Amino acid sequence: MSEVLHPSILLFTGALVVAVLRGRLQQGALLLIAATLIWLVFSLPGGVFGATVFLGIELSPMRVDKLSLVFASVFAIITLVGAIYALHVKDTPQHVAALMYAGSALGVVFAGDLVTLYVFWELMVFTSVWLIWCRRNPASMAAGFRYLLVHALGGIVLLAGIILYYLDTGTVQFAQIEDTGLAFYLILVGFLLNAAVPPLGAWLADAYPESTVTGAIFLSALTTKTAVYTLIRGFPGTELLVWLGVVMALWGVVYAVLANDIRRLLAYHIISQVGYMVAGVGMGTIMALNGAASHAFTHILYKALLFMGAGAVIHMTGRAKLTELGGIYRYMPVTFLLYMIGAFSISAFPLFSGFVSKTMVVEAAALDQRAWVWLLLSLASAGTFLHTGLKLPWFTFFGPDRGLKPREAPVNMLVAMGIAAFFCVFIGIYPQWLYAMMPATVDYQAYTSGHILWELQLLLFTGVGFFVLLKHVGGEPKISVDTDWVYRKAMPAVAGALHRVGGGAWQTTLGALMRKLTALVATVSAHHGPQGILARTWPTGSMVLWVAILLAASLLIYYL
Amino acid sequence: MDLGRLLQAMVERGVLLRRIMYVVLAGLVIADIVVPSKYDRFPWESIGGFGAFYGFISCVLIIVVSKALGYLLLYRPEDYYDE
């Protein structure tokens, strides 16, 4: 890696610098590191760097090509946006964790082999969990530990897959994974867990809403999208992914209807949106893969914007539930308008970024004549606008006035949101900028009368449905169980039952042994106890007897 | 703060905004019927106004199905996971 600087090294070193600085100097360092990162990533030459052989395994720790650059570019942009959004935070561990987390994610997308990928994959887990723990309340501590355990399990599955894959193929180069049976599926499961594909995805909606307000920006951007990158690279055209993606897109929508916590609602819409990307990877055509990559790019920006808007509301009001918010648009109008730019983008309104990327995935389904996929993804689109564009802003900023009078969010938060909003609109108006970055030439026209009319009708009549059913769509002060129920309720219950049943059995066994022991002790004490036959004489008496016996024995042996 | 007042003024003219939306909605459906369809990969793509129908149905379906799932299966009290 002597030829070029690995962006991860820049961020890891930067994290050390940030760790020792405080106050203005720390803020300056954060901005400088993030800005340098953008410059570095956008000026990286293509190629493989630092290739080496370690224990007979060929490693290529840094591979720069178009696909890795798509993800690295948007990771770099979001690192700057996240750093600005968190600039007011005087909690050094958070800044350090955020930089190291971004560095680890970049390490994954630049990894040319599975060993390097695995190392950075695990680093991502251990750096990101601090962004949850730093909220410093019991709920975030518990959620952080669950997050850690689930990802540790995923990591083990991935590692097992990589080792088997090496034994099967003799290589760890990270390209399209050959279907060698078990290894193929283990690696796939490892990737799918991080992409939050149901039923393995409950960790996301469990942990992200418990993270710090500023940490959520990094979380929403990095883990699931590195997983999408690995799927595009390793598993294009895996038919199973088409249907997993569709299920995922709808899964997120259903839970978003039920969500009351605003960041949990947004977290479920990460799952829903990543569903489009996973489905795109599954279809595997050039159009679909370009669609998945470009949707990941736009998604990171608008999702960060939405999380920043929701975070600003939580930061200023101290409340996070739809049933406790309302009527604050007058006090936070800038936050509201910037949030809406994110909402229009995720909903794929024409002139906003989601329109030029999401429709590409849906178009790929049309070109493949996959009617059901097309219809269900369109249905999920309606659901996206329904929640992120209507329900959340309506019940947060309008709706019933709860007498809240928050001030507008701090300037640094608004600036960060402004940058993300700029990209959302810029890409929507000038999609060629995005398309030029894609791994393959993009042969897709988003702005046709057909697409625009379809999308506008779909979304605006979703709006009609929303206002017709307005009384029934508000948040309810309840939570909804996801598959994390298995390890939060069922498994503890089974363990508890085992403890009770097993404990009883153990006590019975012990009791039975105890009776035998007591009988033994009774026998011994009968012979050796105070009343025992061997205790009738003084110990000196029995000693004399034993000495006489020994002497007699030695005499006998001597004569023999 | 001017932005806040501007938004407030718009909210106060909600009835007018709603009427404008009705016109926009009607215009969209009419445009979709009038403008010849560009795509015919699926039979419904050439039906004018199908997007409007599908959008409305999707919205209702999502709310009804999700809420039903919530009440029958998924909803729990907020302290459900508290130990």
GROMACS .gro file of C-alpha atoms in nm, chain A residues 351-533:
model
  183
  351LEU     CA    1  -3.700   1.570  -0.939
  352PHE     CA    2  -3.579   1.394  -0.623
  353SER     CA    3  -3.302   1.135  -0.600
  354GLY     CA    4  -3.507   0.823  -0.527
  355PHE     CA    5  -3.693   0.868  -0.855
  356VAL     CA    6  -3.383   0.813  -1.065
  357SER     CA    7  -3.265   0.506  -0.873
  358LYS     CA    8  -3.567   0.319  -0.738
  359THR     CA    9  -3.748   0.328  -1.071
  360MET     CA   10  -3.441   0.166  -1.227
  361VAL     CA   11  -3.483  -0.145  -1.010
  362VAL     CA   12  -3.857  -0.153  -1.082
  363GLU     CA   13  -3.785  -0.104  -1.454
  364ALA     CA   14  -3.544  -0.398  -1.442
  365ALA     CA   15  -3.831  -0.612  -1.313
  366ALA     CA   16  -4.048  -0.492  -1.602
  367LEU     CA   17  -3.780  -0.574  -1.861
  368ASP     CA   18  -3.753  -0.922  -1.709
  369GLN     CA   19  -4.133  -0.962  -1.729
  370ARG     CA   20  -4.156  -1.025  -1.354
  371ALA     CA   21  -4.511  -0.903  -1.302
  372TRP     CA   22  -4.544  -0.995  -0.936
  373VAL     CA   23  -4.212  -0.841  -0.843
  374TRP     CA   24  -4.310  -0.525  -1.028
  375LEU     CA   25  -4.651  -0.501  -0.862
  376LEU     CA   26  -4.527  -0.575  -0.512
  377LEU     CA   27  -4.235  -0.333  -0.536
  378SER     CA   28  -4.478  -0.065  -0.655
  379LEU     CA   29  -4.701  -0.146  -0.359
  380ALA     CA   30  -4.403  -0.103  -0.127
  381SER     CA   31  -4.336   0.235  -0.295
  382ALA     CA   32  -4.682   0.347  -0.197
  383GLY     CA   33  -4.609   0.231   0.156
  384THR     CA   34  -4.286   0.427   0.164
  385PHE     CA   35  -4.458   0.755   0.084
  386LEU     CA   36  -4.742   0.667   0.319
  387HIS     CA   37  -4.513   0.645   0.622
  388THR     CA   38  -4.204   0.848   0.558
  389GLY     CA   39  -4.371   1.118   0.353
  390LEU     CA   40  -4.713   1.140   0.518
  391LYS     CA   41  -4.758   0.963   0.850
  392LEU     CA   42  -4.433   1.061   1.019
  393PRO     CA   43  -4.427   1.430   0.919
  394TRP     CA   44  -4.801   1.468   0.970
  395PHE     CA   45  -4.805   1.338   1.326
  396THR     CA   46  -4.469   1.492   1.415
  397PHE     CA   47  -4.493   1.839   1.267
  398PHE     CA   48  -4.871   1.886   1.224
  399GLY     CA   49  -5.143   1.674   1.380
  400PRO     CA   50  -5.260   1.742   1.733
  401ASP     CA   51  -5.078   2.033   1.900
  402ARG     CA   52  -4.915   1.899   2.218
  403GLY     CA   53  -4.809   2.242   2.339
  404LEU     CA   54  -4.445   2.182   2.244
  405LYS     CA   55  -4.249   2.497   2.164
  406PRO     CA   56  -3.902   2.375   2.066
  407ARG     CA   57  -3.641   2.604   1.915
  408GLU     CA   58  -3.507   2.538   1.565
  409ALA     CA   59  -3.227   2.279   1.551
  410PRO     CA   60  -2.865   2.401   1.595
  411VAL     CA   61  -2.692   2.549   1.289
  412ASN     CA   62  -2.448   2.259   1.243
  413MET     CA   63  -2.738   2.014   1.227
  414LEU     CA   64  -2.918   2.228   0.969
  415VAL     CA   65  -2.600   2.264   0.760
  416ALA     CA   66  -2.549   1.885   0.759
  417MET     CA   67  -2.911   1.834   0.658
  418GLY     CA   68  -2.871   2.103   0.394
  419ILE     CA   69  -2.577   1.923   0.233
  420ALA     CA   70  -2.765   1.592   0.221
  421ALA     CA   71  -3.074   1.772   0.087
  422PHE     CA   72  -2.861   1.937  -0.182
  423PHE     CA   73  -2.742   1.597  -0.306
  424CYS     CA   74  -3.100   1.460  -0.300
  425VAL     CA   75  -3.220   1.738  -0.529
  426PHE     CA   76  -2.901   1.756  -0.738
  427ILE     CA   77  -2.911   1.385  -0.822
  428GLY     CA   78  -3.284   1.409  -0.891
  429ILE     CA   79  -3.234   1.689  -1.142
  430TYR     CA   80  -2.903   1.572  -1.285
  431PRO     CA   81  -2.900   1.190  -1.263
  432GLN     CA   82  -2.616   1.166  -1.519
  433TRP     CA   83  -2.374   1.259  -1.239
  434LEU     CA   84  -2.480   0.947  -1.051
  435TYR     CA   85  -2.511   0.724  -1.356
  436ALA     CA   86  -2.156   0.807  -1.467
  437MET     CA   87  -2.026   0.649  -1.145
  438MET     CA   88  -2.208   0.319  -1.194
  439PRO     CA   89  -2.011  -0.003  -1.251
  440ALA     CA   90  -2.168  -0.060  -1.594
  441THR     CA   91  -2.290   0.187  -1.854
  442VAL     CA   92  -2.637   0.304  -1.761
  443ASP     CA   93  -2.885   0.267  -2.044
  444TYR     CA   94  -3.188   0.399  -1.864
  445GLN     CA   95  -3.406   0.705  -1.904
  446ALA     CA   96  -3.582   0.794  -1.576
  447TYR     CA   97  -3.764   1.100  -1.702
  448THR     CA   98  -4.016   0.962  -1.949
  449SER     CA   99  -4.382   1.066  -1.949
  450GLY     CA  100  -4.471   0.706  -1.866
  451HIS     CA  101  -4.255   0.694  -1.551
  452ILE     CA  102  -4.352   1.041  -1.433
  453LEU     CA  103  -4.726   0.990  -1.477
  454TRP     CA  104  -4.717   0.645  -1.317
  455GLU     CA  105  -4.514   0.755  -1.017
  456LEU     CA  106  -4.711   1.075  -0.953
  457GLN     CA  107  -5.043   0.894  -0.971
  458LEU     CA  108  -4.920   0.614  -0.747
  459LEU     CA  109  -4.790   0.855  -0.483
  460LEU     CA  110  -5.059   1.122  -0.486
  461PHE     CA  111  -5.342   0.870  -0.470
  462THR     CA  112  -5.160   0.702  -0.184
  463GLY     CA  113  -5.195   1.045  -0.026
  464VAL     CA  114  -5.570   1.036  -0.090
  465GLY     CA  115  -5.587   0.701   0.085
  466PHE     CA  116  -5.392   0.843   0.379
  467PHE     CA  117  -5.627   1.134   0.435
  468VAL     CA  118  -5.933   0.913   0.392
  469LEU     CA  119  -5.803   0.678   0.663
  470LEU     CA  120  -5.635   0.949   0.871
  471LYS     CA  121  -5.816   0.841   1.189
  472HIS     CA  122  -5.669   0.492   1.167
  473VAL     CA  123  -5.307   0.556   1.068
  474GLY     CA  124  -5.173   0.742   1.372
  475GLY     CA  125  -4.920   0.589   1.607
  476GLU     CA  126  -5.040   0.377   1.895
  477PRO     CA  127  -4.859   0.356   2.229
  478LYS     CA  128  -4.764  -0.006   2.167
  479ILE     CA  129  -4.466  -0.195   2.039
  480SER     CA  130  -4.474  -0.471   1.782
  481VAL     CA  131  -4.279  -0.795   1.809
  482ASP     CA  132  -4.035  -0.886   1.534
  483THR     CA  133  -3.817  -1.194   1.498
  484ASP     CA  134  -3.600  -1.063   1.782
  485TRP     CA  135  -3.882  -1.205   1.994
  486VAL     CA  136  -3.703  -1.539   1.951
  487TYR     CA  137  -3.396  -1.427   2.145
  488ARG     CA  138  -3.562  -1.168   2.367
  489LYS     CA  139  -3.859  -1.376   2.487
  490ALA     CA  140  -3.867  -1.734   2.362
  491MET     CA  141  -3.507  -1.831   2.429
  492PRO     CA  142  -3.495  -1.672   2.777
  493ALA     CA  143  -3.826  -1.848   2.851
  494VAL     CA  144  -3.685  -2.182   2.735
  495ALA     CA  145  -3.370  -2.119   2.936
  496GLY     CA  146  -3.583  -2.031   3.239
  497ALA     CA  147  -3.791  -2.347   3.197
  498LEU     CA  148  -3.474  -2.555   3.157
  499HIS     CA  149  -3.341  -2.392   3.470
  500ARG     CA  150  -3.652  -2.476   3.667
  501VAL     CA  151  -3.695  -2.832   3.534
  502GLY     CA  152  -3.322  -2.902   3.527
  503GLY     CA  153  -3.279  -2.746   3.868
  504GLY     CA  154  -3.547  -2.975   4.012
  505ALA     CA  155  -3.391  -3.280   3.854
  506TRP     CA  156  -3.051  -3.177   3.983
  507GLN     CA  157  -3.189  -3.136   4.334
  508THR     CA  158  -3.350  -3.481   4.315
  509THR     CA  159  -3.026  -3.639   4.192
  510LEU     CA  160  -2.830  -3.461   4.462
  511GLY     CA  161  -3.083  -3.576   4.724
  512ALA     CA  162  -3.051  -3.940   4.611
  513LEU     CA  163  -2.671  -3.918   4.622
  514MET     CA  164  -2.697  -3.750   4.959
  515ARG     CA  165  -2.897  -4.040   5.101
  516LYS     CA  166  -2.630  -4.288   4.988
  517LEU     CA  167  -2.364  -4.065   5.137
  518THR     CA  168  -2.553  -4.037   5.463
  519ALA     CA  169  -2.586  -4.417   5.478
  520LEU     CA  170  -2.211  -4.453   5.415
  521VAL     CA  171  -2.129  -4.202   5.686
  522ALA     CA  172  -2.363  -4.390   5.921
  523THR     CA  173  -2.186  -4.722   5.847
  524VAL     CA  174  -1.841  -4.570   5.897
  525SER     CA  175  -1.945  -4.403   6.217
  526ALA     CA  176  -2.095  -4.732   6.339
  527HIS     CA  177  -1.750  -4.894   6.317
  528HIS     CA  178  -1.519  -4.604   6.378
  529GLY     CA  179  -1.747  -4.371   6.572
  530PRO     CA  180  -1.732  -4.327   6.950
  531GLN     CA  181  -1.945  -4.638   6.997
  532GLY     CA  182  -1.781  -4.832   6.711
  533ILE     CA  183  -1.607  -5.166   6.759
   0.00000   0.00000   0.00000
